[in-house]
Tab-separated table of C-alpha atoms in Angstrom:
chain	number	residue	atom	x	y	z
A	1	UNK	CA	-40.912	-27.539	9.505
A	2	UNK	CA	-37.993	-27.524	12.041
A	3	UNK	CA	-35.618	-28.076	8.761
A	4	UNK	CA	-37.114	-25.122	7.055
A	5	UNK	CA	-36.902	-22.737	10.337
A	6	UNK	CA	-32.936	-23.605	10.691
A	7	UNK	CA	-32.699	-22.650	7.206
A	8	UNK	CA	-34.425	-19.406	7.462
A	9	UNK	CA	-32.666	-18.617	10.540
A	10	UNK	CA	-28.956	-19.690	9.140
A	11	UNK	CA	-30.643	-17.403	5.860
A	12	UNK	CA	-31.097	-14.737	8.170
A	13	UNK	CA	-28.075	-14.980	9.831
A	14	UNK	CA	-26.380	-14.466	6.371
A	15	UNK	CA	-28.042	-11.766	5.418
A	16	UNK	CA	-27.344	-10.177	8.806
A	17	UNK	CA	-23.577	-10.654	8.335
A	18	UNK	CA	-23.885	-9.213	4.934
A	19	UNK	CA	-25.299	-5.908	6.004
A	20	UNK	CA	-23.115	-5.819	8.503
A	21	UNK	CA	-19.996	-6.194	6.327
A	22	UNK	CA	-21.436	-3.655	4.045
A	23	UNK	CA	-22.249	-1.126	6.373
A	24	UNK	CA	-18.206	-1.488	7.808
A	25	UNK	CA	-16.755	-0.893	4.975
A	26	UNK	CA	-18.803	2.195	4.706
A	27	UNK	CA	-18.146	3.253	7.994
A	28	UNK	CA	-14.142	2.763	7.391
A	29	UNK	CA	-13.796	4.407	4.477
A	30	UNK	CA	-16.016	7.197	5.320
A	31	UNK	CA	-13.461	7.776	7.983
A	32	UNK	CA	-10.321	6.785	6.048
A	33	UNK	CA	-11.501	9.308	3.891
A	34	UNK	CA	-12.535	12.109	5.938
A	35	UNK	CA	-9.602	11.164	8.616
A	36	UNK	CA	-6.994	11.711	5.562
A	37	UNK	CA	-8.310	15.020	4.115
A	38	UNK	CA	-8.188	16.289	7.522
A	39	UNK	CA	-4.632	15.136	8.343
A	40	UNK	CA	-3.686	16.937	4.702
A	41	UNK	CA	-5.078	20.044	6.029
A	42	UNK	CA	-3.517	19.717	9.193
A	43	UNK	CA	-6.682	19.609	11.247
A	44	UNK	CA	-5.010	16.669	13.459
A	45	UNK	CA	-8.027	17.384	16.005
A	46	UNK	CA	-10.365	16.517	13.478
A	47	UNK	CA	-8.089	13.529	12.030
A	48	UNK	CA	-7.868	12.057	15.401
A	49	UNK	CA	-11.753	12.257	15.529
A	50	UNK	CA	-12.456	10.577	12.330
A	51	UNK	CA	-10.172	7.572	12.628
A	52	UNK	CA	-10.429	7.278	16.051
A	53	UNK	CA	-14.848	6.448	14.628
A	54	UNK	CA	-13.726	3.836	12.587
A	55	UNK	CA	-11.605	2.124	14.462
A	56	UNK	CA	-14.265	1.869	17.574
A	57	UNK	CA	-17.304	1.372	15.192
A	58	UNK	CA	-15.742	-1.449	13.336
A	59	UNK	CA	-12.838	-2.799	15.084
A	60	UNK	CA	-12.760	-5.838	13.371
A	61	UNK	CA	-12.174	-4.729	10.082
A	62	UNK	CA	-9.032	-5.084	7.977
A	63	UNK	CA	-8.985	-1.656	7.274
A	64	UNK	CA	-8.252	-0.500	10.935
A	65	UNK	CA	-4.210	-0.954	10.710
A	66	UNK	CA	-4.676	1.543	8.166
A	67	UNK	CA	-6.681	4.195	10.458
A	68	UNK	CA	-4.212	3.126	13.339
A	69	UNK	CA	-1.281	4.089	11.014
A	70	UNK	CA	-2.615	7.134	10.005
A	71	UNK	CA	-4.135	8.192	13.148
A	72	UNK	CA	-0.255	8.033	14.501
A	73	UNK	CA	1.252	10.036	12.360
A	74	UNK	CA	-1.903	12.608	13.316
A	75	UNK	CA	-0.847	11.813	16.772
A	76	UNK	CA	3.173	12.675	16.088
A	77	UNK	CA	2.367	15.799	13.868
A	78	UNK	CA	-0.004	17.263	16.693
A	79	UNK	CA	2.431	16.759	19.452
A	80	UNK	CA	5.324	18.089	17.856
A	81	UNK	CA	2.918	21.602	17.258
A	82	UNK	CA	2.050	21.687	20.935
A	83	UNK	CA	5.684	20.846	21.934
A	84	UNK	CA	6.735	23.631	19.701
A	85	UNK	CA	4.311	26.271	20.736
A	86	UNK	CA	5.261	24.857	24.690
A	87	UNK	CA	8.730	25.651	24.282
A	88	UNK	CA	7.569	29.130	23.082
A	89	UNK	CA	5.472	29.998	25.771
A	90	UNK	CA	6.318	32.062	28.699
A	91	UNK	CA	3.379	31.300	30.874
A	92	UNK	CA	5.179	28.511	32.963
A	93	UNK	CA	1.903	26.528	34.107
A	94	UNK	CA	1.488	26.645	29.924
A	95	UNK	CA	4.912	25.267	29.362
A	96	UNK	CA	4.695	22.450	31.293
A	97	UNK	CA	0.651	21.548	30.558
A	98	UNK	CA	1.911	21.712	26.763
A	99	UNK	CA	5.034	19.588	27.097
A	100	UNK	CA	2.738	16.764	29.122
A	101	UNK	CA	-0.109	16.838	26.227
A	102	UNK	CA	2.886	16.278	23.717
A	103	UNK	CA	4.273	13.645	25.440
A	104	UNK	CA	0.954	12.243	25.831
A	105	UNK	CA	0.793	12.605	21.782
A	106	UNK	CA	4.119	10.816	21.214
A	107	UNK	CA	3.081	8.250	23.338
A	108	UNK	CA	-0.431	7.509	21.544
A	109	UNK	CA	1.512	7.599	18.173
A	110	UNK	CA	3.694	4.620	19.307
A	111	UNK	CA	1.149	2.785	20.646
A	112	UNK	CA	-1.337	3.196	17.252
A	113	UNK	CA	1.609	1.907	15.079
A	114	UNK	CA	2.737	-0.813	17.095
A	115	UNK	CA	-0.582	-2.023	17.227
A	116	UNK	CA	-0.703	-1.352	13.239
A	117	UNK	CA	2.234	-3.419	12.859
A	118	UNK	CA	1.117	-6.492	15.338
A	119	UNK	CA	-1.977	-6.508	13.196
A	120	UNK	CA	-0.400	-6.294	9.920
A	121	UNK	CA	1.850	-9.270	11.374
A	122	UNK	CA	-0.859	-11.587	12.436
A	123	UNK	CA	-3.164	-10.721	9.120
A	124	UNK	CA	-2.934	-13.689	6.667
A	125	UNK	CA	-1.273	-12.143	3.587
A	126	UNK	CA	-3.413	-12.013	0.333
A	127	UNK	CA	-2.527	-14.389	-2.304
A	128	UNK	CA	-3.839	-12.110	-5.448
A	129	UNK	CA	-1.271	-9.427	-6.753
A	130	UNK	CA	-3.007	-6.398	-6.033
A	131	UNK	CA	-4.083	-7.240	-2.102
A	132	UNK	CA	-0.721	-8.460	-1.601
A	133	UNK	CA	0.792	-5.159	-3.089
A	134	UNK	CA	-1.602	-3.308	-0.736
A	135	UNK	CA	-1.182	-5.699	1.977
A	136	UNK	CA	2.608	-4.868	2.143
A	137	UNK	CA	2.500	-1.397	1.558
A	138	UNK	CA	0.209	-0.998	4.565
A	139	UNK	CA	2.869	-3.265	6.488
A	140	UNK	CA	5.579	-0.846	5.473
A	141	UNK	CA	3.904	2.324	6.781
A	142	UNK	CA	3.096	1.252	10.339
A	143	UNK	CA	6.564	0.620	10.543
A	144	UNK	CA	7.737	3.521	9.020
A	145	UNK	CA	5.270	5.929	11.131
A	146	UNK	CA	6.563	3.706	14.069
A	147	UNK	CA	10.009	4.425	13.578
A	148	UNK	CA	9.103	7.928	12.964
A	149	UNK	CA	7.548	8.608	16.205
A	150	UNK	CA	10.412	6.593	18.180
A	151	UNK	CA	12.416	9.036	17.038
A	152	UNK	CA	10.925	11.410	19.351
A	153	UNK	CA	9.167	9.684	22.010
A	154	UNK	CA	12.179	7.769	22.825
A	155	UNK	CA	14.264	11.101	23.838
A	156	UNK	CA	11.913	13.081	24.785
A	157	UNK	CA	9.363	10.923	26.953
A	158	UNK	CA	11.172	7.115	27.929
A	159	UNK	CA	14.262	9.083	28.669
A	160	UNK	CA	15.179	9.360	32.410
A	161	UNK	CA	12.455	6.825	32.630
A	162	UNK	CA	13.817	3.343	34.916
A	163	UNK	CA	12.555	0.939	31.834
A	164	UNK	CA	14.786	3.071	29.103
A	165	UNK	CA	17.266	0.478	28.422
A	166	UNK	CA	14.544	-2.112	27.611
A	167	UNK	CA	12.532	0.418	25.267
A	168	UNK	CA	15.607	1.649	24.156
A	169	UNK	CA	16.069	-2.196	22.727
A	170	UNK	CA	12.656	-2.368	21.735
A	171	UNK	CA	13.055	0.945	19.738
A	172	UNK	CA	16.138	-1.042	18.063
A	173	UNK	CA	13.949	-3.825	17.029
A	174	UNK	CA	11.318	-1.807	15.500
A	175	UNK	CA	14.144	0.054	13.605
A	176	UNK	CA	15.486	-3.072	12.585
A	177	UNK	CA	12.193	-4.310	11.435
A	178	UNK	CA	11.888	-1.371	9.161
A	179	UNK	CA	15.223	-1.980	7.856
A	180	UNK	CA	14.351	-5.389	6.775
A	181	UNK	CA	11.019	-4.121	4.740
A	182	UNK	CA	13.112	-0.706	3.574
A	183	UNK	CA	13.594	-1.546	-0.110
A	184	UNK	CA	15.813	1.805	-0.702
A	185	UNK	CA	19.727	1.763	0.648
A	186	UNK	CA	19.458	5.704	0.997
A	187	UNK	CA	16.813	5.027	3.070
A	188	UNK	CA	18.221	2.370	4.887
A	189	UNK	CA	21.644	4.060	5.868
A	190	UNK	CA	19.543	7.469	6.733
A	191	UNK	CA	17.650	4.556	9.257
A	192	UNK	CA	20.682	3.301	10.723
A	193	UNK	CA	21.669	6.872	11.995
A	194	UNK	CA	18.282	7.733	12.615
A	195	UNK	CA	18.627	4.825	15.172
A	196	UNK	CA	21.469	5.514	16.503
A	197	UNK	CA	20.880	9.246	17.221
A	198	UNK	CA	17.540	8.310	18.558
A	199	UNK	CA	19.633	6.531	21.045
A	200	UNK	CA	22.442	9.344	21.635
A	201	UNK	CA	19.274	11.837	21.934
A	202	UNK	CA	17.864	9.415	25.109
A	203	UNK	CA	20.912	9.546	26.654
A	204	UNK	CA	21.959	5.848	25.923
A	205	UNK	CA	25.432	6.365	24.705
A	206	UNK	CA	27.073	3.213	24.796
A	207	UNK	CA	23.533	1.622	22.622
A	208	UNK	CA	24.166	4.485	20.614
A	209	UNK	CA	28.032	4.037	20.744
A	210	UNK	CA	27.410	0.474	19.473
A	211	UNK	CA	25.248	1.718	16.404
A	212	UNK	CA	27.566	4.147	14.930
A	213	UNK	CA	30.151	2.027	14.805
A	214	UNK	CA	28.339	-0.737	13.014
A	215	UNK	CA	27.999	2.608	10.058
A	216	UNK	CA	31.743	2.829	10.596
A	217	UNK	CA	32.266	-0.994	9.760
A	218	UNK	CA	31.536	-0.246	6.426
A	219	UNK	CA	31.967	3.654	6.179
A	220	UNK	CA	34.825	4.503	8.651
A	221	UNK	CA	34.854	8.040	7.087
A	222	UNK	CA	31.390	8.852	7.445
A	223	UNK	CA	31.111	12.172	9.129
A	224	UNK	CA	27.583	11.816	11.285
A	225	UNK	CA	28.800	8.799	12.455
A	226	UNK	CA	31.840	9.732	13.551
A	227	UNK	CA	30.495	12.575	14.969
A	228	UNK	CA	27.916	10.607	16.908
A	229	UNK	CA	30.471	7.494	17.733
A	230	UNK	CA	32.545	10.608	19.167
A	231	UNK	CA	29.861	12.404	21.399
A	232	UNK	CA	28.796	8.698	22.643
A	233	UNK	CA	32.235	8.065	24.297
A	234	UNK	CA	31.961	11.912	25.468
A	235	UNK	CA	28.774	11.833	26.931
A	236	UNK	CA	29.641	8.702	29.025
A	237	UNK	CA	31.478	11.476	31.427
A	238	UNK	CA	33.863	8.233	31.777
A	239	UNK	CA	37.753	9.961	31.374
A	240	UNK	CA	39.123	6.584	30.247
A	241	UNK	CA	36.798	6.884	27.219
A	242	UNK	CA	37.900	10.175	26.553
A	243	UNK	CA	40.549	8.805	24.337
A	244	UNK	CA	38.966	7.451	21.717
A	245	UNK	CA	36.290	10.154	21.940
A	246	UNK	CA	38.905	12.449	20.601
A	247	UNK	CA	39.772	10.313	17.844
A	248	UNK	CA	36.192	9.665	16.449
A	249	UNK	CA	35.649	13.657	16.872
A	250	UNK	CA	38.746	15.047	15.721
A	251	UNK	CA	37.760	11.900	12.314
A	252	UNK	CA	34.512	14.031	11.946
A	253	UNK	CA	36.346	17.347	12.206
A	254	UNK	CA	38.720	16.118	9.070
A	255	UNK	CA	36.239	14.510	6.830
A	256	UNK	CA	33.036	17.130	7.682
A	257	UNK	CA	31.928	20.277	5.565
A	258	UNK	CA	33.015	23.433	6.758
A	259	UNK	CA	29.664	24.645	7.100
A	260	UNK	CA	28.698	21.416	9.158
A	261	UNK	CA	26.372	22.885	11.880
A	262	UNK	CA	28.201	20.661	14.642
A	263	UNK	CA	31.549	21.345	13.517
A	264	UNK	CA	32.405	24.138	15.675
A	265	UNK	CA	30.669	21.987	18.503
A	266	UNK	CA	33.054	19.522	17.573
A	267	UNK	CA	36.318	21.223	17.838
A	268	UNK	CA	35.106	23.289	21.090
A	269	UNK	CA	34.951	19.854	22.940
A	270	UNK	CA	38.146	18.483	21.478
A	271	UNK	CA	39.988	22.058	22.659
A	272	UNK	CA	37.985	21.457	26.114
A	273	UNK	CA	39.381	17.978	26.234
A	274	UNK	CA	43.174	18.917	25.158
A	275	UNK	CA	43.146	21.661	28.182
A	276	UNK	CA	41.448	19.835	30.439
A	277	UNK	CA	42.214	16.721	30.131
A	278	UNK	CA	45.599	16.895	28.117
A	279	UNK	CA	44.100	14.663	25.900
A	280	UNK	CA	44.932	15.166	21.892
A	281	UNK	CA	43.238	13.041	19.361
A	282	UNK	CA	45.514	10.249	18.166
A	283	UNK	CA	46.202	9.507	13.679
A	284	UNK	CA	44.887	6.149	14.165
A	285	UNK	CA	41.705	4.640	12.346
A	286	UNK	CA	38.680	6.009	14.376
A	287	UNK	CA	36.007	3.660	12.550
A	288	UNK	CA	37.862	0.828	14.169
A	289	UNK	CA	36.905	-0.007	17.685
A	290	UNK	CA	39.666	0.017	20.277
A	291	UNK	CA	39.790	-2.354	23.679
């Protein structure tokens, strides 16, 4: 008797399990469903909502990285509407009530991918083709919807903040995570500048300084970098530096398209330099680093 009750309890724990495993994956891709067709339509309210179910009512599940993932880029895409219509507004008390619920977006964005990507990190990899396709395509866009957030949250919330150098560096690694996964070299130079302006935009020059000329290594004629290798060494305010800021700037000047929308920028700071400073960009190699 007390063998046949374990069994029917172990029988029942089974088929408990079961139903609950069934009635996840329902609830998930209900969600994943609805949460997606909403984020198409740009309802990000209603996105939000929907992934935001399935990741409390079945936490557990291997689907959530995927809900994380997609609830930041919901996240990113509604803060950069409120940060636009902020910016827009005249009503001060709007302004600034806008600009915080953006920031607050940004900052919910970074934290759903980062927790994508921990998941996706610490999930055991399938060992059939198709999971393991899947399994590595979901990898690929946390970090990818990571990177895209950084992009803003870094220069427009963590900046001025007294921790920026340290998530400055942890922006870095998360670039340089995508990197590694980024099968495309387009996409993987576009990265490296994305990176490095992400750091120019925070206000970390000599980070950012430090990027663009690991572009220049190998592309010492690249125009962007130069450009952004240039306003690095400017933005320092240090006159010492001022130099070789003319160099990298006057580099971009030569090699960029006319219709460049910096180039005028450009040559504006290299006149205010030459009459201010009496400095006058040098004919030496700008995409090689001077001590």
């Amino acid at each position: 008797k007390a063998k046949r009750e374990e069994m029917e309890r172990k029988n029942r724990e089974i088929e408990e399990g079961n139903k609950k495993i069934v009635s996840s994956n329902e609830l998930i891709n209900q969600t994943l469903k609805a949460g997606n067709e909403a984020l198409n339509a740009k309802n990000y309210d209603e996105s939000i909502a929907q992934y935001t179910r399935g990741v409390t009512g079945a936490p557990d599940h291997p689907g959530v990285p995927v809900l994380l993932t997609n609830r930041s880029v919901a996240y990113r895409a509604r803060g950069v509407d409120r940060y636009n219509a902020a910016i827009r507004s005249t009503d001060d008390a709007a302004k600034a009530s806008g600009l915080e619920a953006a920031k607050k977006d940004w900052q919910d964005a970074v934290a759903d991918s980062t927790k994508a990507v921990e998941l996706m990190k610490a999930a055991t990899p399938p060992t059939d083709a198709a999971g393991l396709d899947n399994y590595k395509k979901s990898k690929y866009l946390a970090m990818l919807a990571r990177v895209d957030v950084l992009k803003l949250y870094l220069p427009k919330v963590a900046a001025g903040q007294p921790d920026l150098a340290t998530q400055a560096d942890a922006g870095m690694a998360a670039f340089q995570e995508y990197i590694a996964e980024e099968p495309d070299p387009i996409k993987k130079t576009k990265a490296q500048k994305d990176a490095a302006q992400m750091l120019l935009d925070a206000n970390v020059p000599d980070k950012a300084l430090a990027e663009f000329q690991k572009i220049l290594a190998t592309s010492p004629n690249d125009p962007d970098a130069n450009l952004g290798a240039g306003l690095s060494l400017f933005n320092t305010g240090d006159k010492a530096k001022y130099q070789e800021a003319a160099n990298y700037l006057q580099k971009f000047v030569d090699n960029a398209p006319e219709d460049h929308k910096f180039k005028a920028d450009a040559k504006a700071i290299l006149a205010e330099l030459k009459n201010t400073e009496k400095v006058i960009p040098q004919k030496t190699p700008a995409g090689r680093r001077r001590g």
